[in-house]
Backbone atoms as SQL, in Angstrom:
CREATE TABLE atoms (id INTEGER PRIMARY KEY, chain TEXT, resi INTEGER, resn TEXT, atom TEXT, x REAL, y REAL, z REAL);
INSERT INTO atoms VALUES
  (1, 'A', 1, 'MET', 'N', 52.148, 67.467, -23.235),
  (2, 'A', 1, 'MET', 'CA', 52.086, 66.091, -23.907),
  (3, 'A', 1, 'MET', 'C', 50.364, 66.770, -24.887),
  (4, 'A', 2, 'ASP', 'N', 50.721, 67.004, -25.987),
  (5, 'A', 2, 'ASP', 'CA', 49.293, 67.183, -26.724),
  (6, 'A', 2, 'ASP', 'C', 48.068, 66.211, -26.932),
  (7, 'A', 3, 'TYR', 'N', 47.297, 66.856, -27.334),
  (8, 'A', 3, 'TYR', 'CA', 45.688, 66.263, -27.227),
  (9, 'A', 3, 'TYR', 'C', 45.902, 64.828, -27.321),
  (10, 'A', 4, 'LYS', 'N', 46.990, 64.731, -28.906),
  (11, 'A', 4, 'LYS', 'CA', 46.208, 63.188, -29.100),
  (12, 'A', 4, 'LYS', 'C', 47.173, 62.273, -28.881),
  (13, 'A', 5, 'GLU', 'N', 48.087, 63.112, -27.697),
  (14, 'A', 5, 'GLU', 'CA', 48.991, 62.128, -26.702),
  (15, 'A', 5, 'GLU', 'C', 48.185, 60.888, -25.610),
  (16, 'A', 6, 'ARG', 'N', 48.001, 62.803, -25.518),
  (17, 'A', 6, 'ARG', 'CA', 46.181, 62.592, -24.405),
  (18, 'A', 6, 'ARG', 'C', 45.116, 61.265, -24.433),
  (19, 'A', 7, 'LEU', 'N', 44.771, 61.397, -25.606),
  (20, 'A', 7, 'LEU', 'CA', 43.510, 60.739, -26.218),
  (21, 'A', 7, 'LEU', 'C', 44.163, 58.950, -26.643),
  (22, 'A', 8, 'LYS', 'N', 44.860, 58.679, -26.651),
  (23, 'A', 8, 'LYS', 'CA', 45.823, 57.753, -27.051),
  (24, 'A', 8, 'LYS', 'C', 45.910, 57.208, -25.916),
  (25, 'A', 9, 'GLN', 'N', 46.676, 57.810, -24.625),
  (26, 'A', 9, 'GLN', 'CA', 46.919, 56.800, -23.260),
  (27, 'A', 9, 'GLN', 'C', 45.087, 57.053, -22.050),
  (28, 'A', 10, 'TYR', 'N', 43.934, 57.658, -22.181),
  (29, 'A', 10, 'TYR', 'CA', 42.805, 57.901, -22.210),
  (30, 'A', 10, 'TYR', 'C', 42.279, 56.625, -23.247),
  (31, 'A', 11, 'LEU', 'N', 42.186, 55.797, -23.503),
  (32, 'A', 11, 'LEU', 'CA', 41.747, 54.210, -24.535),
  (33, 'A', 11, 'LEU', 'C', 42.752, 53.591, -24.125),
  (34, 'A', 12, 'GLU', 'N', 44.222, 53.370, -23.628),
  (35, 'A', 12, 'GLU', 'CA', 44.966, 52.362, -22.855),
  (36, 'A', 12, 'GLU', 'C', 44.628, 52.342, -21.588),
  (37, 'A', 13, 'GLU', 'N', 44.807, 53.835, -20.164),
  (38, 'A', 13, 'GLU', 'CA', 43.759, 53.334, -19.658),
  (39, 'A', 13, 'GLU', 'C', 42.476, 52.941, -19.099),
  (40, 'A', 14, 'ASP', 'N', 41.028, 53.052, -20.780),
  (41, 'A', 14, 'ASP', 'CA', 40.164, 53.157, -19.883),
  (42, 'A', 14, 'ASP', 'C', 39.822, 51.479, -19.996),
  (43, 'A', 15, 'THR', 'N', 39.314, 51.317, -17.852),
  (44, 'A', 15, 'THR', 'CA', 38.421, 49.903, -17.950),
  (45, 'A', 15, 'THR', 'C', 37.710, 49.100, -18.904),
  (46, 'A', 16, 'ILE', 'N', 37.130, 49.980, -19.279),
  (47, 'A', 16, 'ILE', 'CA', 35.584, 49.511, -20.039),
  (48, 'A', 16, 'ILE', 'C', 35.997, 49.522, -21.398),
  (49, 'A', 17, 'TYR', 'N', 36.724, 50.159, -21.400),
  (50, 'A', 17, 'TYR', 'CA', 37.625, 49.897, -23.381),
  (51, 'A', 17, 'TYR', 'C', 38.175, 49.157, -23.551),
  (52, 'A', 18, 'SER', 'N', 39.359, 48.469, -22.064),
  (53, 'A', 18, 'SER', 'CA', 39.728, 47.604, -22.085),
  (54, 'A', 18, 'SER', 'C', 39.571, 46.419, -21.984),
  (55, 'A', 19, 'GLU', 'N', 38.351, 45.828, -21.232),
  (56, 'A', 19, 'GLU', 'CA', 37.618, 44.840, -21.317),
  (57, 'A', 19, 'GLU', 'C', 37.034, 44.475, -22.393),
  (58, 'A', 20, 'TYR', 'N', 36.319, 45.479, -23.021),
  (59, 'A', 20, 'TYR', 'CA', 36.051, 45.527, -23.964),
  (60, 'A', 20, 'TYR', 'C', 36.737, 44.524, -25.298),
  (61, 'A', 21, 'LYS', 'N', 37.333, 45.535, -24.971),
  (62, 'A', 21, 'LYS', 'CA', 38.634, 44.338, -26.662),
  (63, 'A', 21, 'LYS', 'C', 39.503, 43.288, -25.953),
  (64, 'A', 22, 'SER', 'N', 39.103, 43.469, -24.713),
  (65, 'A', 22, 'SER', 'CA', 39.113, 41.183, -24.907),
  (66, 'A', 22, 'SER', 'C', 38.673, 40.764, -24.675),
  (67, 'A', 23, 'GLY', 'N', 36.907, 40.762, -24.819),
  (68, 'A', 23, 'GLY', 'CA', 36.392, 40.176, -25.361),
  (69, 'A', 23, 'GLY', 'C', 34.828, 40.284, -24.437),
  (70, 'A', 24, 'LYS', 'N', 35.201, 40.649, -23.204),
  (71, 'A', 24, 'LYS', 'CA', 34.125, 41.207, -21.700),
  (72, 'A', 24, 'LYS', 'C', 32.685, 41.138, -22.914),
  (73, 'A', 25, 'CYS', 'N', 31.899, 40.067, -22.413),
  (74, 'A', 25, 'CYS', 'CA', 30.522, 40.359, -22.886),
  (75, 'A', 25, 'CYS', 'C', 29.401, 41.364, -22.042),
  (76, 'A', 26, 'ASP', 'N', 29.799, 41.762, -20.661),
  (77, 'A', 26, 'ASP', 'CA', 28.810, 41.737, -19.905),
  (78, 'A', 26, 'ASP', 'C', 28.403, 43.692, -19.852),
  (79, 'A', 27, 'MET', 'N', 28.252, 44.077, -20.342),
  (80, 'A', 27, 'MET', 'CA', 28.607, 46.099, -20.393),
  (81, 'A', 27, 'MET', 'C', 26.512, 45.736, -19.801),
  (82, 'A', 28, 'SER', 'N', 27.211, 47.411, -19.537),
  (83, 'A', 28, 'SER', 'CA', 25.833, 47.974, -18.693),
  (84, 'A', 28, 'SER', 'C', 25.945, 48.776, -20.080),
  (85, 'A', 29, 'ASP', 'N', 24.563, 49.661, -20.615),
  (86, 'A', 29, 'ASP', 'CA', 24.157, 50.499, -21.562),
  (87, 'A', 29, 'ASP', 'C', 25.036, 51.915, -21.304),
  (88, 'A', 30, 'PHE', 'N', 25.447, 52.017, -19.975),
  (89, 'A', 30, 'PHE', 'CA', 26.889, 53.185, -19.942),
  (90, 'A', 30, 'PHE', 'C', 27.915, 52.532, -20.417),
  (91, 'A', 31, 'ASP', 'N', 27.960, 51.189, -20.173),
  (92, 'A', 31, 'ASP', 'CA', 29.785, 50.885, -20.621),
  (93, 'A', 31, 'ASP', 'C', 29.597, 50.891, -22.254),
  (94, 'A', 32, 'LYS', 'N', 28.267, 50.503, -22.828),
  (95, 'A', 32, 'LYS', 'CA', 28.805, 50.815, -24.570),
  (96, 'A', 32, 'LYS', 'C', 28.145, 52.084, -24.140),
  (97, 'A', 33, 'PHE', 'N', 27.692, 52.884, -24.592),
  (98, 'A', 33, 'PHE', 'CA', 28.013, 53.896, -24.996),
  (99, 'A', 33, 'PHE', 'C', 29.164, 54.470, -24.863),
  (100, 'A', 34, 'CYS', 'N', 30.033, 54.381, -23.712),
  (101, 'A', 34, 'CYS', 'CA', 31.310, 54.779, -23.030),
  (102, 'A', 34, 'CYS', 'C', 32.364, 54.188, -24.440),
  (103, 'A', 35, 'ILE', 'N', 32.020, 53.369, -24.579),
  (104, 'A', 35, 'ILE', 'CA', 32.674, 52.015, -25.794),
  (105, 'A', 35, 'ILE', 'C', 32.253, 52.978, -26.948),
  (106, 'A', 36, 'GLU', 'N', 31.427, 53.450, -27.790),
  (107, 'A', 36, 'GLU', 'CA', 30.930, 53.581, -29.148),
  (108, 'A', 36, 'GLU', 'C', 32.507, 55.601, -28.507),
  (109, 'A', 37, 'HIS', 'N', 32.113, 55.775, -27.546),
  (110, 'A', 37, 'HIS', 'CA', 33.037, 57.099, -27.627),
  (111, 'A', 37, 'HIS', 'C', 34.603, 56.532, -27.506),
  (112, 'A', 38, 'CYS', 'N', 34.711, 55.799, -26.577),
  (113, 'A', 38, 'CYS', 'CA', 35.877, 55.474, -26.832),
  (114, 'A', 38, 'CYS', 'C', 36.746, 54.488, -28.539),
  (115, 'A', 39, 'LYS', 'N', 35.894, 54.301, -29.227),
  (116, 'A', 39, 'LYS', 'CA', 35.610, 53.395, -30.542),
  (117, 'A', 39, 'LYS', 'C', 36.179, 55.159, -31.601),
  (118, 'A', 40, 'ASP', 'N', 35.438, 55.999, -31.543),
  (119, 'A', 40, 'ASP', 'CA', 34.828, 57.606, -32.166),
  (120, 'A', 40, 'ASP', 'C', 36.892, 58.184, -31.812),
  (121, 'A', 41, 'ILE', 'N', 37.073, 58.293, -31.216),
  (122, 'A', 41, 'ILE', 'CA', 38.377, 58.174, -30.421),
  (123, 'A', 41, 'ILE', 'C', 39.430, 57.566, -31.651),
  (124, 'A', 42, 'GLU', 'N', 39.263, 56.718, -31.151),
  (125, 'A', 42, 'GLU', 'CA', 40.765, 55.298, -32.354),
  (126, 'A', 42, 'GLU', 'C', 40.717, 56.271, -33.637),
  (127, 'A', 43, 'CYS', 'N', 39.384, 55.503, -33.868),
  (128, 'A', 43, 'CYS', 'CA', 39.307, 56.268, -35.285),
  (129, 'A', 43, 'CYS', 'C', 38.893, 57.523, -35.643),
  (130, 'A', 44, 'LEU', 'N', 38.883, 58.011, -35.396),
  (131, 'A', 44, 'LEU', 'CA', 39.718, 59.859, -35.279),
  (132, 'A', 44, 'LEU', 'C', 41.148, 59.679, -35.219),
  (133, 'A', 45, 'LEU', 'N', 41.636, 59.702, -34.207),
  (134, 'A', 45, 'LEU', 'CA', 42.848, 59.394, -34.017),
  (135, 'A', 45, 'LEU', 'C', 43.782, 58.514, -35.350),
  (136, 'A', 46, 'ASN', 'N', 43.360, 56.973, -35.906),
  (137, 'A', 46, 'ASN', 'CA', 43.836, 56.571, -36.696),
  (138, 'A', 46, 'ASN', 'C', 43.816, 57.422, -38.305),
  (139, 'A', 47, 'GLU', 'N', 42.879, 58.133, -38.311),
  (140, 'A', 47, 'GLU', 'CA', 42.370, 59.263, -39.317),
  (141, 'A', 47, 'GLU', 'C', 43.253, 60.469, -39.943),
  (142, 'A', 48, 'VAL', 'N', 43.108, 60.523, -37.698),
  (143, 'A', 48, 'VAL', 'CA', 45.523, 62.096, -38.242),
  (144, 'A', 48, 'VAL', 'C', 45.932, 61.660, -38.529),
  (145, 'A', 49, 'GLN', 'N', 46.212, 60.604, -37.466),
  (146, 'A', 49, 'GLN', 'CA', 47.318, 59.914, -38.446),
  (147, 'A', 49, 'GLN', 'C', 48.269, 60.048, -39.653),
  (148, 'A', 50, 'LYS', 'N', 46.724, 58.607, -40.423),
  (149, 'A', 50, 'LYS', 'CA', 47.110, 58.585, -42.303),
  (150, 'A', 50, 'LYS', 'C', 47.066, 59.558, -42.450),
  (151, 'A', 51, 'GLN', 'N', 46.745, 60.862, -42.761),
  (152, 'A', 51, 'GLN', 'CA', 46.436, 62.164, -42.883),
  (153, 'A', 51, 'GLN', 'C', 47.700, 62.793, -43.214),
  (154, 'A', 52, 'LYS', 'N', 48.647, 62.809, -41.178),
  (155, 'A', 52, 'LYS', 'CA', 49.835, 63.166, -40.978),
  (156, 'A', 52, 'LYS', 'C', 50.647, 62.968, -41.978),
  (157, 'A', 53, 'GLU', 'N', 50.539, 61.298, -42.482),
  (158, 'A', 53, 'GLU', 'CA', 51.868, 61.188, -43.906),
  (159, 'A', 53, 'GLU', 'C', 51.302, 60.817, -44.710),
  (160, 'A', 54, 'VAL', 'N', 50.624, 61.432, -45.131),
  (161, 'A', 54, 'VAL', 'CA', 49.733, 61.946, -46.344),
  (162, 'A', 54, 'VAL', 'C', 50.282, 62.934, -47.077),
  (163, 'A', 55, 'ILE', 'N', 50.546, 64.032, -46.145),
  (164, 'A', 55, 'ILE', 'CA', 50.745, 65.628, -45.198),
  (165, 'A', 55, 'ILE', 'C', 52.350, 65.131, -45.697),
  (166, 'A', 56, 'ASP', 'N', 52.823, 64.240, -45.133),
  (167, 'A', 56, 'ASP', 'CA', 54.278, 64.613, -44.823),
  (168, 'A', 56, 'ASP', 'C', 54.655, 63.982, -46.050),
  (169, 'A', 57, 'LYS', 'N', 54.768, 63.506, -46.778),
  (170, 'A', 57, 'LYS', 'CA', 54.520, 62.398, -48.124),
  (171, 'A', 57, 'LYS', 'C', 55.198, 63.532, -49.623),
  (172, 'A', 58, 'ALA', 'N', 53.516, 63.979, -48.997),
  (173, 'A', 58, 'ALA', 'CA', 53.092, 66.023, -49.500),
  (174, 'A', 58, 'ALA', 'C', 54.161, 66.960, -49.703),
  (175, 'A', 59, 'VAL', 'N', 54.523, 67.090, -48.820),
  (176, 'A', 59, 'VAL', 'CA', 55.529, 67.805, -48.610),
  (177, 'A', 59, 'VAL', 'C', 56.776, 67.327, -48.806),
  (178, 'A', 60, 'LYS', 'N', 57.793, 66.266, -48.251),
  (179, 'A', 60, 'LYS', 'CA', 58.399, 65.834, -49.099),
  (180, 'A', 60, 'LYS', 'C', 58.323, 65.556, -50.728),
  (181, 'A', 61, 'LEU', 'N', 57.496, 65.157, -51.284),
  (182, 'A', 61, 'LEU', 'CA', 58.015, 65.334, -52.538),
  (183, 'A', 61, 'LEU', 'C', 57.710, 66.693, -53.253),
  (184, 'A', 62, 'LEU', 'N', 56.985, 68.012, -52.885),
  (185, 'A', 62, 'LEU', 'CA', 57.268, 69.117, -53.252),
  (186, 'A', 62, 'LEU', 'C', 58.791, 70.200, -52.954),
  (187, 'A', 63, 'GLY', 'N', 59.023, 69.451, -51.801),
  (188, 'A', 63, 'GLY', 'CA', 60.086, 69.779, -51.673),
  (189, 'A', 63, 'GLY', 'C', 61.719, 69.408, -52.826),
  (190, 'A', 64, 'ASN', 'N', 61.158, 68.175, -52.926),
  (191, 'A', 64, 'ASN', 'CA', 61.559, 67.613, -53.825),
  (192, 'A', 64, 'ASN', 'C', 61.742, 68.552, -55.099),
  (193, 'A', 65, 'TYR', 'N', 60.773, 68.596, -55.445),
  (194, 'A', 65, 'TYR', 'CA', 60.026, 69.455, -57.006),
  (195, 'A', 65, 'TYR', 'C', 61.289, 71.020, -56.991),
  (196, 'A', 66, 'ARG', 'N', 60.775, 71.144, -55.932),
  (197, 'A', 66, 'ARG', 'CA', 61.295, 72.569, -56.014),
  (198, 'A', 66, 'ARG', 'C', 62.767, 73.035, -56.669),
  (199, 'A', 67, 'HIS', 'N', 63.506, 72.196, -56.916),
  (200, 'A', 67, 'HIS', 'CA', 65.337, 71.624, -56.693),
  (201, 'A', 67, 'HIS', 'C', 65.054, 71.670, -58.797),
  (202, 'A', 68, 'TYR', 'N', 63.730, 71.147, -59.077),
  (203, 'A', 68, 'TYR', 'CA', 63.514, 69.800, -60.331),
  (204, 'A', 68, 'TYR', 'C', 63.427, 71.702, -61.662),
  (205, 'A', 69, 'SER', 'N', 64.379, 72.004, -62.478),
  (206, 'A', 69, 'SER', 'CA', 63.729, 72.671, -63.028),
  (207, 'A', 69, 'SER', 'C', 63.272, 72.133, -64.599),
  (208, 'A', 70, 'THR', 'N', 63.161, 72.644, -64.859),
  (209, 'A', 70, 'THR', 'CA', 62.395, 73.202, -66.908),
  (210, 'A', 70, 'THR', 'C', 63.684, 73.879, -67.304),
  (211, 'A', 71, 'PRO', 'N', 63.305, 73.407, -69.250),
  (212, 'A', 71, 'PRO', 'CA', 64.193, 73.928, -70.282),
  (213, 'A', 71, 'PRO', 'C', 63.007, 75.463, -69.895),
  (214, 'A', 72, 'ASP', 'N', 61.951, 75.565, -70.151),
  (215, 'A', 72, 'ASP', 'CA', 61.727, 76.560, -70.634),
  (216, 'A', 72, 'ASP', 'C', 61.257, 77.729, -69.364),
  (217, 'A', 73, 'GLU', 'N', 62.072, 78.699, -68.975),
  (218, 'A', 73, 'GLU', 'CA', 61.953, 79.424, -68.108),
  (219, 'A', 73, 'GLU', 'C', 60.865, 79.771, -67.273),
  (220, 'A', 74, 'LYS', 'N', 60.299, 80.447, -68.317),
  (221, 'A', 74, 'LYS', 'CA', 58.310, 81.133, -67.250),
  (222, 'A', 74, 'LYS', 'C', 57.767, 79.823, -66.972),
  (223, 'A', 75, 'GLN', 'N', 57.886, 78.921, -67.456),
  (224, 'A', 75, 'GLN', 'CA', 56.846, 77.701, -67.207),
  (225, 'A', 75, 'GLN', 'C', 57.639, 77.198, -65.906),
  (226, 'A', 76, 'ASN', 'N', 59.292, 77.595, -66.124),
  (227, 'A', 76, 'ASN', 'CA', 59.382, 77.020, -64.847),
  (228, 'A', 76, 'ASN', 'C', 59.253, 78.011, -63.572),
  (229, 'A', 77, 'ARG', 'N', 59.163, 79.407, -63.758),
  (230, 'A', 77, 'ARG', 'CA', 59.266, 80.005, -62.720),
  (231, 'A', 77, 'ARG', 'C', 57.756, 80.244, -62.389),
  (232, 'A', 78, 'ASP', 'N', 56.445, 79.811, -63.233),
  (233, 'A', 78, 'ASP', 'CA', 55.216, 79.534, -62.396),
  (234, 'A', 78, 'ASP', 'C', 55.252, 78.400, -61.940),
  (235, 'A', 79, 'ASN', 'N', 55.607, 76.759, -62.663),
  (236, 'A', 79, 'ASN', 'CA', 55.144, 75.949, -61.342),
  (237, 'A', 79, 'ASN', 'C', 56.226, 75.876, -60.307),
  (238, 'A', 80, 'GLU', 'N', 57.614, 76.600, -60.059),
  (239, 'A', 80, 'GLU', 'CA', 58.468, 77.111, -58.748),
  (240, 'A', 80, 'GLU', 'C', 56.971, 77.579, -57.725),
  (241, 'A', 81, 'ASP', 'N', 56.697, 78.771, -58.530),
  (242, 'A', 81, 'ASP', 'CA', 55.301, 79.403, -57.301),
  (243, 'A', 81, 'ASP', 'C', 54.499, 79.010, -57.136),
  (244, 'A', 82, 'LEU', 'N', 53.627, 77.417, -57.644),
  (245, 'A', 82, 'LEU', 'CA', 52.662, 76.780, -58.087),
  (246, 'A', 82, 'LEU', 'C', 52.962, 75.630, -56.212),
  (247, 'A', 83, 'VAL', 'N', 53.897, 75.672, -56.306),
  (248, 'A', 83, 'VAL', 'CA', 54.873, 74.444, -55.948),
  (249, 'A', 83, 'VAL', 'C', 55.254, 74.726, -54.586),
  (250, 'A', 84, 'ASP', 'N', 55.673, 75.992, -54.363),
  (251, 'A', 84, 'ASP', 'CA', 56.301, 77.151, -53.309),
  (252, 'A', 84, 'ASP', 'C', 54.157, 77.152, -52.306),
  (253, 'A', 85, 'LYS', 'N', 53.130, 77.379, -53.469),
  (254, 'A', 85, 'LYS', 'CA', 52.026, 78.029, -52.569),
  (255, 'A', 85, 'LYS', 'C', 51.646, 76.572, -52.302),
  (256, 'A', 86, 'ALA', 'N', 51.609, 75.875, -53.029),
  (257, 'A', 86, 'ALA', 'CA', 51.508, 74.275, -51.908),
  (258, 'A', 86, 'ALA', 'C', 51.860, 73.715, -51.061),
  (259, 'A', 87, 'PHE', 'N', 53.327, 74.368, -51.010),
  (260, 'A', 87, 'PHE', 'CA', 54.026, 73.965, -49.531),
  (261, 'A', 87, 'PHE', 'C', 53.681, 74.592, -48.846),
  (262, 'A', 88, 'ASN', 'N', 53.852, 75.790, -48.726),
  (263, 'A', 88, 'ASN', 'CA', 53.761, 76.364, -48.012),
  (264, 'A', 88, 'ASN', 'C', 52.099, 76.330, -47.622),
  (265, 'A', 89, 'ILE', 'N', 50.946, 75.318, -48.213),
  (266, 'A', 89, 'ILE', 'CA', 49.503, 74.611, -46.918),
  (267, 'A', 89, 'ILE', 'C', 49.550, 74.152, -46.795),
  (268, 'A', 90, 'LEU', 'N', 50.461, 73.260, -47.058),
  (269, 'A', 90, 'LEU', 'CA', 51.296, 71.795, -46.368),
  (270, 'A', 90, 'LEU', 'C', 51.624, 72.073, -45.321),
  (271, 'A', 91, 'LYS', 'N', 52.411, 72.439, -45.746),
  (272, 'A', 91, 'LYS', 'CA', 53.308, 72.963, -44.066),
  (273, 'A', 91, 'LYS', 'C', 52.404, 73.141, -42.814),
  (274, 'A', 92, 'GLU', 'N', 51.527, 74.910, -43.242),
  (275, 'A', 92, 'GLU', 'CA', 50.690, 75.173, -42.074),
  (276, 'A', 92, 'GLU', 'C', 49.664, 73.438, -41.884),
  (277, 'A', 93, 'VAL', 'N', 49.369, 72.814, -42.427),
  (278, 'A', 93, 'VAL', 'CA', 48.483, 71.949, -42.141),
  (279, 'A', 93, 'VAL', 'C', 49.261, 71.172, -41.271),
  (280, 'A', 94, 'LYS', 'N', 50.517, 70.977, -41.865),
  (281, 'A', 94, 'LYS', 'CA', 51.052, 70.353, -40.539),
  (282, 'A', 94, 'LYS', 'C', 51.461, 70.380, -39.101);
């Protein structure tokens, strides 16, 4: 289980956050503090998921582009080099 899965599990199992999401209003200052951290975790996980989706799309697009050729061989080699570099960078982030 990686850190994202553990954080998702934590959000699902956190009693205070679950009560907050269901509309419970009687919260202590500590409860409010915990809720803010859970909100932060949830936002961060959503951002990470969106970034992963964008990176996956870019990798797929670049992977498809690698097989595209232009009539100008030098320009084609330059484009392929650029695409290869971008493709490798995105794969590292993925």
